[in-house]
CSV table of N, CA and C in Angstrom, one decimal:
chain,number,residue,atom,x,y,z
A,7,THR,N,0.8,-1.2,0.1
A,7,THR,CA,-0.1,-0.2,0.1
A,7,THR,C,0.9,1.2,-0.1
A,8,PHE,N,2.0,1.2,0.4
A,8,PHE,CA,2.9,2.3,0.4
A,8,PHE,C,3.3,2.8,-1.0
A,9,MET,N,3.4,2.2,-1.9
A,9,MET,CA,3.7,2.6,-3.3
A,9,MET,C,2.7,3.6,-3.9
A,10,PRO,N,1.3,3.3,-3.8
A,10,PRO,CA,0.3,4.4,-4.2
A,10,PRO,C,0.6,5.7,-3.3
A,11,VAL,N,0.8,5.4,-2.1
A,11,VAL,CA,0.8,6.8,-1.2
A,11,VAL,C,2.1,7.6,-1.8
A,12,LEU,N,3.3,7.0,-2.2
A,12,LEU,CA,4.4,7.9,-2.6
A,12,LEU,C,4.0,8.1,-4.1
A,13,ILE,N,3.3,7.9,-4.9
A,13,ILE,CA,2.9,8.4,-6.0
A,13,ILE,C,1.8,9.3,-5.9
A,14,ALA,N,1.0,9.3,-4.8
A,14,ALA,CA,-0.1,10.5,-4.5
A,14,ALA,C,0.8,11.7,-4.0
A,15,LEU,N,1.8,11.4,-3.3
A,15,LEU,CA,2.7,12.5,-2.9
A,15,LEU,C,3.2,13.1,-4.0
A,16,ALA,N,3.9,12.4,-5.0
A,16,ALA,CA,4.3,13.3,-6.3
A,16,ALA,C,3.2,13.8,-6.9
A,17,PHE,N,2.0,13.3,-6.9
A,17,PHE,CA,0.8,14.0,-7.5
A,17,PHE,C,0.4,15.3,-6.9
A,18,ARG,N,0.8,15.6,-6.1
A,18,ARG,CA,0.8,16.8,-5.2
A,18,ARG,C,1.4,17.8,-5.8
A,19,ASN,N,2.6,17.4,-6.5
A,19,ASN,CA,3.4,18.7,-7.0
A,19,ASN,C,2.8,18.6,-8.5
A,20,THR,N,2.5,17.8,-9.1
A,20,THR,CA,2.1,17.8,-10.6
A,20,THR,C,0.5,18.3,-10.7
A,21,LYS,N,-0.2,18.2,-9.8
A,21,LYS,CA,-1.8,18.1,-9.8
A,21,LYS,C,-2.0,16.7,-10.3
A,22,LEU,N,-3.2,16.3,-10.0
A,22,LEU,CA,-3.6,14.9,-10.5
A,22,LEU,C,-3.6,14.7,-11.8
A,23,GLY,N,-4.2,15.5,-12.9
A,23,GLY,CA,-4.4,15.2,-14.2
A,23,GLY,C,-3.1,14.9,-14.7
A,24,TRP,N,-2.1,15.9,-14.6
A,24,TRP,CA,-0.8,16.0,-15.1
A,24,TRP,C,-0.1,14.7,-14.7
A,25,GLY,N,-0.3,14.4,-13.4
A,25,GLY,CA,0.4,13.6,-12.7
A,25,GLY,C,0.2,12.1,-13.4
A,26,LEU,N,-1.2,11.8,-13.5
A,26,LEU,CA,-1.6,10.6,-14.0
A,26,LEU,C,-1.1,10.5,-15.5
A,27,VAL,N,-1.1,11.5,-16.4
A,27,VAL,CA,-0.5,11.5,-17.7
A,27,VAL,C,0.8,11.2,-17.7
A,28,LEU,N,1.5,11.9,-16.9
A,28,LEU,CA,3.2,11.8,-16.8
A,28,LEU,C,3.8,10.4,-16.3
A,29,PHE,N,2.8,9.9,-15.4
A,29,PHE,CA,3.1,8.9,-14.6
A,29,PHE,C,2.9,7.7,-15.6
A,30,SER,N,1.9,7.7,-16.2
A,30,SER,CA,1.4,6.5,-17.2
A,30,SER,C,2.4,6.5,-18.4
A,31,MET,N,2.9,7.8,-18.7
A,31,MET,CA,3.5,7.9,-20.1
A,31,MET,C,4.9,7.1,-19.5
A,32,VAL,N,5.4,7.7,-18.5
A,32,VAL,CA,6.8,7.1,-18.0
A,32,VAL,C,7.0,5.9,-17.8
A,33,ILE,N,5.9,5.4,-17.1
A,33,ILE,CA,5.8,3.9,-16.6
A,33,ILE,C,5.8,3.0,-18.0
A,34,THR,N,4.8,3.3,-19.0
A,34,THR,CA,4.7,2.8,-20.3
A,34,THR,C,6.1,2.6,-20.8
A,35,LEU,N,6.8,3.7,-21.1
A,35,LEU,CA,8.1,4.0,-21.6
A,35,LEU,C,9.0,3.2,-21.0
A,36,GLY,N,9.2,3.1,-19.7
A,36,GLY,CA,10.0,2.4,-19.0
A,36,GLY,C,9.9,0.9,-19.1
A,37,LEU,N,8.4,0.5,-19.0
A,37,LEU,CA,8.2,-1.0,-19.1
A,37,LEU,C,8.6,-1.5,-20.6
A,38,VAL,N,8.5,-0.5,-21.5
A,38,VAL,CA,8.8,-1.1,-22.8
A,38,VAL,C,10.3,-1.2,-22.9
A,39,SER,N,11.1,-0.3,-22.5
A,39,SER,CA,12.6,-0.3,-22.6
A,39,SER,C,13.1,-1.4,-21.7
A,40,ARG,N,12.4,-2.0,-20.6
A,40,ARG,CA,12.6,-3.1,-19.5
A,40,ARG,C,12.5,-4.2,-20.1
A,41,TRP,N,11.4,-4.3,-20.9
A,41,TRP,CA,11.0,-5.5,-21.7
A,41,TRP,C,12.2,-5.7,-23.0
A,42,TYR,N,12.6,-4.6,-23.3
A,42,TYR,CA,13.6,-4.6,-24.6
A,42,TYR,C,15.1,-5.1,-23.8
A,43,MET,N,15.1,-4.7,-22.7
A,43,MET,CA,16.6,-5.0,-22.1
A,43,MET,C,16.5,-6.6,-21.5
A,44,ASP,N,15.3,-7.2,-21.4
A,44,ASP,CA,15.2,-8.7,-21.1
A,44,ASP,C,15.6,-9.3,-22.2
A,45,ARG,N,15.1,-8.9,-23.4
A,45,ARG,CA,15.4,-9.5,-24.6
A,45,ARG,C,17.0,-9.7,-25.0
A,46,LEU,N,17.9,-8.5,-24.5
A,46,LEU,CA,19.2,-8.6,-24.6
A,46,LEU,C,19.9,-9.5,-23.7
A,47,ARG,N,19.3,-9.9,-22.7
A,47,ARG,CA,19.6,-10.8,-21.6
A,47,ARG,C,21.0,-10.1,-20.9
A,48,LEU,N,20.6,-8.9,-20.5
A,48,LEU,CA,21.8,-8.3,-19.6
A,48,LEU,C,21.7,-8.7,-18.1
A,49,LEU,N,23.0,-8.4,-17.4
A,49,LEU,CA,23.0,-8.7,-16.1
A,49,LEU,C,21.8,-7.5,-15.5
A,50,LEU,N,21.5,-7.7,-14.0
A,50,LEU,CA,20.6,-6.7,-13.5
A,50,LEU,C,21.1,-5.6,-13.2
A,51,VAL,N,22.1,-5.3,-12.8
A,51,VAL,CA,22.7,-4.1,-12.6
A,51,VAL,C,22.6,-3.0,-13.9
A,52,PRO,N,23.4,-3.7,-15.0
A,52,PRO,CA,23.4,-2.8,-15.9
A,52,PRO,C,22.1,-2.8,-17.0
A,53,ARG,N,21.2,-3.7,-16.6
A,53,ARG,CA,19.7,-3.5,-17.2
A,53,ARG,C,19.1,-2.3,-16.5
A,54,LEU,N,19.2,-2.4,-15.3
A,54,LEU,CA,18.5,-1.2,-14.5
A,54,LEU,C,19.2,0.2,-14.9
A,55,SER,N,20.3,0.0,-15.0
A,55,SER,CA,21.1,1.4,-15.5
A,55,SER,C,20.8,1.9,-16.7
A,56,VAL,N,20.4,1.0,-17.6
A,56,VAL,CA,19.8,1.5,-19.0
A,56,VAL,C,18.4,1.9,-18.8
A,57,VAL,N,17.5,1.1,-18.1
A,57,VAL,CA,16.3,1.8,-17.9
A,57,VAL,C,16.3,3.0,-17.2
A,58,VAL,N,17.2,3.1,-16.2
A,58,VAL,CA,17.2,4.7,-15.5
A,58,VAL,C,17.6,5.8,-16.4
A,59,THR,N,18.4,5.4,-17.3
A,59,THR,CA,19.0,6.2,-18.4
A,59,THR,C,17.9,6.6,-19.4
A,60,VAL,N,17.2,5.6,-19.8
A,60,VAL,CA,16.1,5.9,-20.6
A,60,VAL,C,15.0,6.7,-20.0
A,61,LEU,N,14.5,6.3,-18.8
A,61,LEU,CA,13.8,7.4,-18.1
A,61,LEU,C,14.3,8.9,-17.8
A,62,VAL,N,15.4,9.0,-17.8
A,62,VAL,CA,16.2,10.3,-17.8
A,62,VAL,C,15.9,11.1,-19.2
A,63,ILE,N,16.1,10.1,-20.4
A,63,ILE,CA,16.0,10.7,-21.6
A,63,ILE,C,14.4,10.9,-21.7
A,64,ILE,N,13.5,10.2,-21.2
A,64,ILE,CA,12.0,10.4,-21.4
A,64,ILE,C,11.8,11.6,-20.5
A,65,LEU,N,12.2,11.9,-19.4
A,65,LEU,CA,11.9,13.1,-18.8
A,65,LEU,C,12.5,14.4,-19.5
A,66,ALA,N,13.8,14.1,-20.0
A,66,ALA,CA,14.4,15.5,-20.6
A,66,ALA,C,13.4,15.8,-21.8
A,67,ILE,N,13.1,14.9,-22.6
A,67,ILE,CA,12.3,15.0,-23.7
A,67,ILE,C,10.9,16.0,-23.4
A,68,GLY,N,10.2,15.1,-22.5
A,68,GLY,CA,9.0,15.5,-22.0
A,68,GLY,C,9.2,17.0,-21.1
A,69,SER,N,10.3,17.4,-20.6
A,69,SER,CA,10.5,18.7,-20.1
A,69,SER,C,10.7,19.8,-21.4
A,70,LEU,N,11.5,19.3,-22.3
A,70,LEU,CA,11.7,20.0,-23.6
A,70,LEU,C,10.3,20.6,-24.1
A,71,ILE,N,9.5,19.5,-24.4
A,71,ILE,CA,8.2,19.7,-24.8
A,71,ILE,C,7.3,20.5,-24.0
A,72,GLY,N,7.5,20.1,-22.9
A,72,GLY,CA,6.5,21.1,-21.8
A,72,GLY,C,6.9,22.4,-21.8
A,73,HIS,N,8.4,22.7,-21.9
A,73,HIS,CA,8.7,24.1,-21.8
A,73,HIS,C,8.3,24.7,-23.2
A,74,HIS,N,8.5,24.2,-24.3
A,74,HIS,CA,7.8,24.6,-25.6
A,74,HIS,C,6.6,25.1,-25.7
A,75,ALA,N,5.8,24.1,-25.0
A,75,ALA,CA,4.4,24.5,-24.9
A,75,ALA,C,3.9,25.3,-23.9
A,76,GLY,N,4.7,25.6,-23.1
A,76,GLY,CA,4.4,26.6,-21.9
A,76,GLY,C,3.9,25.7,-20.7
A,77,THR,N,3.9,24.5,-20.6
A,77,THR,CA,3.6,23.5,-19.5
A,77,THR,C,4.7,23.2,-18.7
A,78,TYR,N,4.9,23.7,-17.4
A,78,TYR,CA,5.7,23.4,-16.6
A,78,TYR,C,5.8,22.5,-15.5
A,79,ARG,N,4.5,21.8,-15.7
A,79,ARG,CA,4.2,20.6,-14.5
A,79,ARG,C,5.1,19.6,-14.7
A,80,ILE,N,5.4,19.3,-15.7
A,80,ILE,CA,6.5,18.0,-15.8
A,80,ILE,C,7.6,18.0,-15.1
A,81,LEU,N,7.9,19.4,-14.8
A,81,LEU,CA,9.3,19.8,-13.9
A,81,LEU,C,9.1,19.6,-12.5
A,82,ASP,N,8.0,19.2,-12.0
A,82,ASP,CA,7.4,19.2,-10.8
A,82,ASP,C,7.4,17.9,-10.0
A,83,VAL,N,7.9,16.9,-10.8
A,83,VAL,CA,7.8,15.4,-10.1
A,83,VAL,C,9.1,15.4,-9.5
A,84,ALA,N,9.2,16.0,-8.3
A,84,ALA,CA,10.2,16.1,-7.4
A,84,ALA,C,10.2,14.8,-6.2
A,85,LEU,N,9.1,14.4,-6.1
A,85,LEU,CA,9.1,13.1,-5.0
A,85,LEU,C,9.2,11.8,-5.5
A,86,PHE,N,9.3,11.6,-6.9
A,86,PHE,CA,9.7,10.3,-7.4
A,86,PHE,C,11.0,9.7,-6.7
A,87,PRO,N,12.0,10.6,-6.5
A,87,PRO,CA,13.0,9.9,-6.0
A,87,PRO,C,12.8,9.1,-4.5
A,88,MET,N,11.7,9.4,-4.2
A,88,MET,CA,11.4,8.7,-2.9
A,88,MET,C,11.1,7.1,-2.9
A,89,VAL,N,10.6,6.9,-4.1
A,89,VAL,CA,10.3,5.7,-4.7
A,89,VAL,C,11.7,4.9,-4.7
A,90,ILE,N,12.7,5.5,-5.1
A,90,ILE,CA,13.9,4.7,-5.1
A,90,ILE,C,14.7,4.7,-3.6
A,91,MET,N,14.2,5.4,-2.9
A,91,MET,CA,14.7,5.4,-1.6
A,91,MET,C,14.0,4.3,-0.9
A,92,THR,N,12.8,4.1,-1.2
A,92,THR,CA,11.9,3.0,-0.6
A,92,THR,C,12.5,1.5,-1.1
A,93,MET,N,12.9,1.4,-2.4
A,93,MET,CA,13.2,0.4,-3.1
A,93,MET,C,14.6,0.1,-2.4
A,94,THR,N,15.3,0.8,-2.1
A,94,THR,CA,16.5,0.7,-1.4
A,94,THR,C,16.2,0.2,0.0
A,95,ILE,N,15.6,0.7,0.7
A,95,ILE,CA,15.0,0.3,2.0
A,95,ILE,C,14.6,-1.2,1.9
A,96,GLU,N,13.9,-1.8,1.1
A,96,GLU,CA,13.4,-2.9,0.8
A,96,GLU,C,14.6,-4.0,0.6
A,97,ARG,N,15.4,-3.6,-0.2
A,97,ARG,CA,16.5,-4.4,-0.7
A,97,ARG,C,17.3,-4.5,0.5
A,98,LEU,N,17.8,-3.5,1.4
A,98,LEU,CA,18.5,-3.7,2.5
A,98,LEU,C,17.8,-4.7,3.7
A,99,SER,N,16.4,-4.6,3.6
A,99,SER,CA,15.7,-5.4,4.9
A,99,SER,C,15.9,-6.8,4.3
A,100,ILE,N,15.9,-7.1,2.8
A,100,ILE,CA,16.0,-8.4,2.3
A,100,ILE,C,17.4,-8.9,2.9
A,101,ILE,N,18.3,-8.2,2.4
A,101,ILE,CA,19.6,-8.6,2.7
A,101,ILE,C,19.8,-9.0,4.3
A,102,LEU,N,19.2,-8.1,5.0
A,102,LEU,CA,19.3,-8.1,6.5
A,102,LEU,C,18.9,-9.8,7.0
A,103,MET,N,17.8,-9.9,6.4
A,103,MET,CA,16.9,-11.0,6.6
A,103,MET,C,17.7,-12.4,6.3
A,104,GLU,N,18.1,-12.1,4.8
A,104,GLU,CA,18.8,-13.5,4.3
A,104,GLU,C,20.1,-13.4,4.6
A,105,ARG,N,21.1,-12.5,4.7
A,105,ARG,CA,22.5,-12.5,5.0
A,105,ARG,C,22.9,-12.0,6.3
A,106,GLY,N,22.3,-11.4,6.8
A,106,GLY,CA,22.5,-10.7,8.3
A,106,GLY,C,23.2,-9.2,8.1
A,107,ALA,N,23.4,-8.7,9.3
A,107,ALA,CA,23.5,-7.3,9.6
A,107,ALA,C,25.1,-6.9,9.0
A,108,SER,N,26.0,-7.8,9.1
A,108,SER,CA,27.3,-7.4,8.5
A,108,SER,C,27.2,-7.0,6.9
A,109,ASP,N,26.5,-8.1,6.3
A,109,ASP,CA,26.5,-7.7,4.8
A,109,ASP,C,25.4,-6.6,4.5
A,110,ALA,N,24.4,-6.3,5.5
A,110,ALA,CA,23.4,-5.1,5.2
A,110,ALA,C,24.2,-4.1,5.3
A,111,ILE,N,25.1,-3.9,6.3
A,111,ILE,CA,25.8,-2.8,6.8
A,111,ILE,C,27.0,-2.5,5.5
A,112,LYS,N,27.5,-3.7,5.0
A,112,LYS,CA,28.4,-3.6,4.0
A,112,LYS,C,27.7,-2.8,2.8
A,113,VAL,N,26.7,-3.3,2.5
A,113,VAL,CA,25.9,-2.9,1.3
A,113,VAL,C,25.6,-1.5,1.5
A,114,SER,N,24.8,-1.0,2.6
A,114,SER,CA,24.7,0.0,2.8
A,114,SER,C,26.1,1.1,2.7
A,115,LEU,N,27.0,0.9,3.3
A,115,LEU,CA,28.1,1.6,3.1
A,115,LEU,C,28.7,1.8,1.8
A,116,GLY,N,28.5,0.7,1.1
A,116,GLY,CA,28.7,0.8,-0.6
A,116,GLY,C,27.9,1.6,-1.3
A,117,THR,N,26.6,1.8,-0.9
A,117,THR,CA,25.7,2.7,-1.6
A,117,THR,C,25.9,3.8,-1.2
A,118,LEU,N,26.0,4.2,0.0
A,118,LEU,CA,26.6,5.5,0.3
A,118,LEU,C,27.6,6.1,-0.5
A,119,LEU,N,28.9,5.2,-0.5
A,119,LEU,CA,30.0,5.7,-1.3
A,119,LEU,C,29.8,5.9,-2.6
A,120,ALA,N,29.0,4.9,-3.3
A,120,ALA,CA,28.6,5.1,-4.7
A,120,ALA,C,27.6,6.4,-4.9
A,121,ALA,N,26.8,6.8,-4.0
A,121,ALA,CA,26.0,8.0,-4.0
A,121,ALA,C,26.8,9.1,-4.0
A,122,THR,N,27.8,9.2,-3.2
A,122,THR,CA,28.8,10.4,-2.9
A,122,THR,C,29.6,10.5,-3.8
A,123,PHE,N,30.0,9.6,-4.6
A,123,PHE,CA,30.9,9.6,-5.9
A,123,PHE,C,30.0,10.3,-6.9
A,124,GLY,N,28.8,9.7,-6.9
A,124,GLY,CA,27.8,9.9,-8.1
A,124,GLY,C,27.4,11.5,-7.7
A,125,TYR,N,27.2,11.9,-6.4
A,125,TYR,CA,27.0,13.3,-6.2
A,125,TYR,C,27.9,14.2,-6.8
A,126,PHE,N,29.0,13.9,-6.4
A,126,PHE,CA,30.3,14.7,-6.9
A,126,PHE,C,30.4,14.8,-8.4
A,127,ALA,N,30.2,13.6,-9.0
A,127,ALA,CA,30.3,13.6,-10.6
A,127,ALA,C,29.2,14.3,-11.3
A,128,MET,N,27.8,14.4,-10.6
A,128,MET,CA,26.8,15.1,-11.1
A,128,MET,C,26.9,16.8,-10.9
A,129,SER,N,27.8,17.0,-9.7
A,129,SER,CA,28.1,18.5,-9.3
A,129,SER,C,28.8,19.2,-10.2
A,130,ILE,N,29.7,18.4,-11.1
A,130,ILE,CA,30.7,19.1,-12.0
A,130,ILE,C,29.9,19.9,-13.0
A,131,VAL,N,30.1,21.1,-13.0
A,131,VAL,CA,29.3,22.0,-13.7
A,131,VAL,C,29.6,21.7,-15.3
A,132,THR,N,31.0,21.4,-15.4
A,132,THR,CA,31.3,20.9,-16.9
A,132,THR,C,30.6,19.8,-17.6
A,133,VAL,N,30.4,18.9,-16.6
A,133,VAL,CA,29.5,17.6,-17.0
A,133,VAL,C,28.1,17.9,-17.2
A,134,GLN,N,27.5,18.5,-16.3
A,134,GLN,CA,26.1,19.1,-16.4
A,134,GLN,C,25.9,19.9,-17.7
A,135,ASP,N,26.9,20.7,-18.2
A,135,ASP,CA,26.8,21.6,-19.2
A,135,ASP,C,26.8,20.6,-20.6
A,136,PHE,N,27.8,19.7,-20.4
A,136,PHE,CA,28.1,18.7,-21.5
A,136,PHE,C,26.7,17.9,-21.9
A,137,PHE,N,26.1,17.4,-20.9
A,137,PHE,CA,25.1,16.5,-21.0
A,137,PHE,C,23.7,17.4,-21.5
A,138,PHE,N,23.9,18.6,-21.1
A,138,PHE,CA,22.6,19.5,-21.5
A,138,PHE,C,22.7,19.9,-22.8
A,139,ALA,N,24.0,20.4,-23.2
A,139,ALA,CA,24.2,20.7,-24.5
A,139,ALA,C,24.2,19.4,-25.6
A,140,PHE,N,24.6,18.4,-25.1
A,140,PHE,CA,24.6,17.1,-26.1
A,140,PHE,C,23.9,15.9,-25.6
A,141,PRO,N,22.6,15.8,-25.4
A,141,PRO,CA,21.9,15.0,-24.7
A,141,PRO,C,21.9,13.5,-25.6
A,142,GLU,N,22.2,13.7,-26.7
A,142,GLU,CA,22.5,12.4,-27.6
A,142,GLU,C,23.4,11.5,-27.0
A,143,VAL,N,24.6,12.1,-26.1
A,143,VAL,CA,25.6,11.2,-25.6
A,143,VAL,C,25.0,10.3,-24.7
A,144,LEU,N,23.7,10.4,-24.0
A,144,LEU,CA,23.0,9.6,-23.3
A,144,LEU,C,23.0,8.3,-24.3
A,145,PHE,N,22.7,8.3,-25.4
A,145,PHE,CA,22.4,7.0,-26.2
A,145,PHE,C,23.8,6.3,-26.3
A,146,ALA,N,24.7,6.8,-26.5
A,146,ALA,CA,26.2,6.5,-26.2
A,146,ALA,C,26.5,5.7,-25.0
A,147,LEU,N,26.0,6.4,-24.0
A,147,LEU,CA,26.0,5.9,-22.7
A,147,LEU,C,25.2,4.6,-22.5
A,148,ILE,N,24.1,4.4,-23.1
A,148,ILE,CA,23.2,3.2,-22.9
A,148,ILE,C,24.0,2.1,-23.8
A,149,GLY,N,24.7,2.5,-24.9
A,149,GLY,CA,25.6,1.5,-25.5
A,149,GLY,C,26.7,0.8,-24.7
A,150,VAL,N,27.3,1.7,-24.1
A,150,VAL,CA,28.4,1.3,-23.0
A,150,VAL,C,27.7,0.5,-21.9
A,151,GLN,N,26.5,0.8,-21.5
A,151,GLN,CA,26.2,0.0,-20.4
A,151,GLN,C,25.5,-1.4,-20.9
A,152,ILE,N,25.0,-1.4,-22.1
A,152,ILE,CA,24.7,-2.7,-22.7
A,152,ILE,C,26.1,-3.6,-23.2
A,153,LEU,N,27.1,-3.2,-23.5
A,153,LEU,CA,28.2,-3.9,-23.6
A,153,LEU,C,28.9,-4.4,-22.2
A,154,MET,N,28.6,-3.5,-21.2
A,154,MET,CA,29.2,-4.0,-19.9
A,154,MET,C,28.0,-5.0,-19.4
A,155,GLY,N,26.8,-4.8,-19.7
A,155,GLY,CA,25.9,-5.7,-19.2
A,155,GLY,C,25.9,-7.2,-20.0
A,156,ARG,N,26.5,-7.3,-21.2
A,156,ARG,CA,26.9,-8.6,-21.8
A,156,ARG,C,27.9,-9.2,-21.6
A,157,TYR,N,28.7,-8.7,-20.7
A,157,TYR,CA,29.9,-9.3,-20.0
A,157,TYR,C,29.8,-10.2,-18.9
A,158,THR,N,30.1,-11.3,-19.1
A,158,THR,CA,29.8,-12.2,-17.9
A,158,THR,C,30.9,-12.9,-17.6
A,159,GLY,N,32.2,-12.4,-17.8
A,159,GLY,CA,33.5,-13.0,-17.3
A,159,GLY,C,33.7,-12.7,-16.0
A,160,TYR,N,35.1,-12.9,-15.6
A,160,TYR,CA,35.5,-12.4,-14.0
A,160,TYR,C,35.4,-11.0,-13.8
A,161,ARG,N,34.9,-10.9,-12.5
A,161,ARG,CA,34.7,-9.4,-12.0
A,161,ARG,C,36.4,-9.1,-11.7
A,162,LEU,N,36.7,-7.6,-11.6
A,162,LEU,CA,37.9,-7.3,-11.4
A,162,LEU,C,38.4,-7.9,-10.1
A,163,THR,N,37.7,-8.0,-9.1
A,163,THR,CA,38.1,-8.5,-7.7
A,163,THR,C,38.4,-10.2,-7.8
A,164,GLU,N,37.9,-10.7,-8.8
A,164,GLU,CA,37.9,-12.2,-8.9
A,164,GLU,C,39.4,-12.5,-9.7
A,165,TYR,N,40.0,-11.5,-10.4
A,165,TYR,CA,41.2,-11.6,-10.9
A,165,TYR,C,42.3,-11.9,-9.8
A,166,SER,N,42.4,-11.0,-8.8
A,166,SER,CA,43.1,-11.2,-7.6
A,166,SER,C,42.9,-12.3,-6.7
A,167,ARG,N,41.5,-12.7,-6.5
A,167,ARG,CA,41.3,-14.1,-5.9
A,167,ARG,C,41.6,-15.1,-6.4
A,168,PHE,N,41.6,-15.2,-7.9
A,168,PHE,CA,42.0,-16.6,-8.7
A,168,PHE,C,43.2,-16.3,-9.4
A,169,HIS,N,44.1,-15.5,-8.8
A,169,HIS,CA,45.6,-15.1,-9.6
A,169,HIS,C,46.2,-16.6,-9.8
A,170,SER,N,46.2,-17.3,-8.7
A,170,SER,CA,47.1,-18.4,-8.9
A,170,SER,C,46.5,-19.5,-9.8
A,171,PHE,N,45.3,-19.5,-9.7
A,171,PHE,CA,44.5,-20.6,-10.9
A,171,PHE,C,44.6,-20.0,-12.3
A,172,ILE,N,44.6,-18.7,-12.5
A,172,ILE,CA,44.5,-18.2,-13.8
A,172,ILE,C,45.9,-18.4,-14.2
A,173,THR,N,47.2,-18.1,-13.6
A,173,THR,CA,48.3,-18.1,-14.0
A,173,THR,C,49.0,-19.5,-14.2
A,174,GLY,N,48.2,-20.3,-13.5
A,174,GLY,CA,48.7,-21.9,-13.8
A,174,GLY,C,49.8,-22.2,-12.7
């Protein structure tokens, strides 16, 4: 029952009509991209990163269309990141139950570290200007994410772990 409540909170900013339209469009396009990612047989994290990037593209295009049409409601979807926080909490609670507090703390710290690096990367004005001036670069980013998602070999940490086995 908490997901509809979070969506309702987001609709407070957009107003109900625009919220329903925007939410339906974004979810539909997101599901289509997610369905396509299933067909590519990507690993979970790269698949999710591609879907998030597609959603960014959808919202950017919608913002441009809304700006040119004089409708600014699409920019008011400020509470949707709460859904991401809720999903993170859910994931951590599952890890806590299945693998224990130590792993949950490690995952939490890793998430905070990744979020911190992401924050600093997104705070670089040059990076912001670059992606704003050249939004088509996001499609190249999707290509890199797909290539990474198709890789099923060793992780970097496994090379040191299996060094003696690999070198024979």
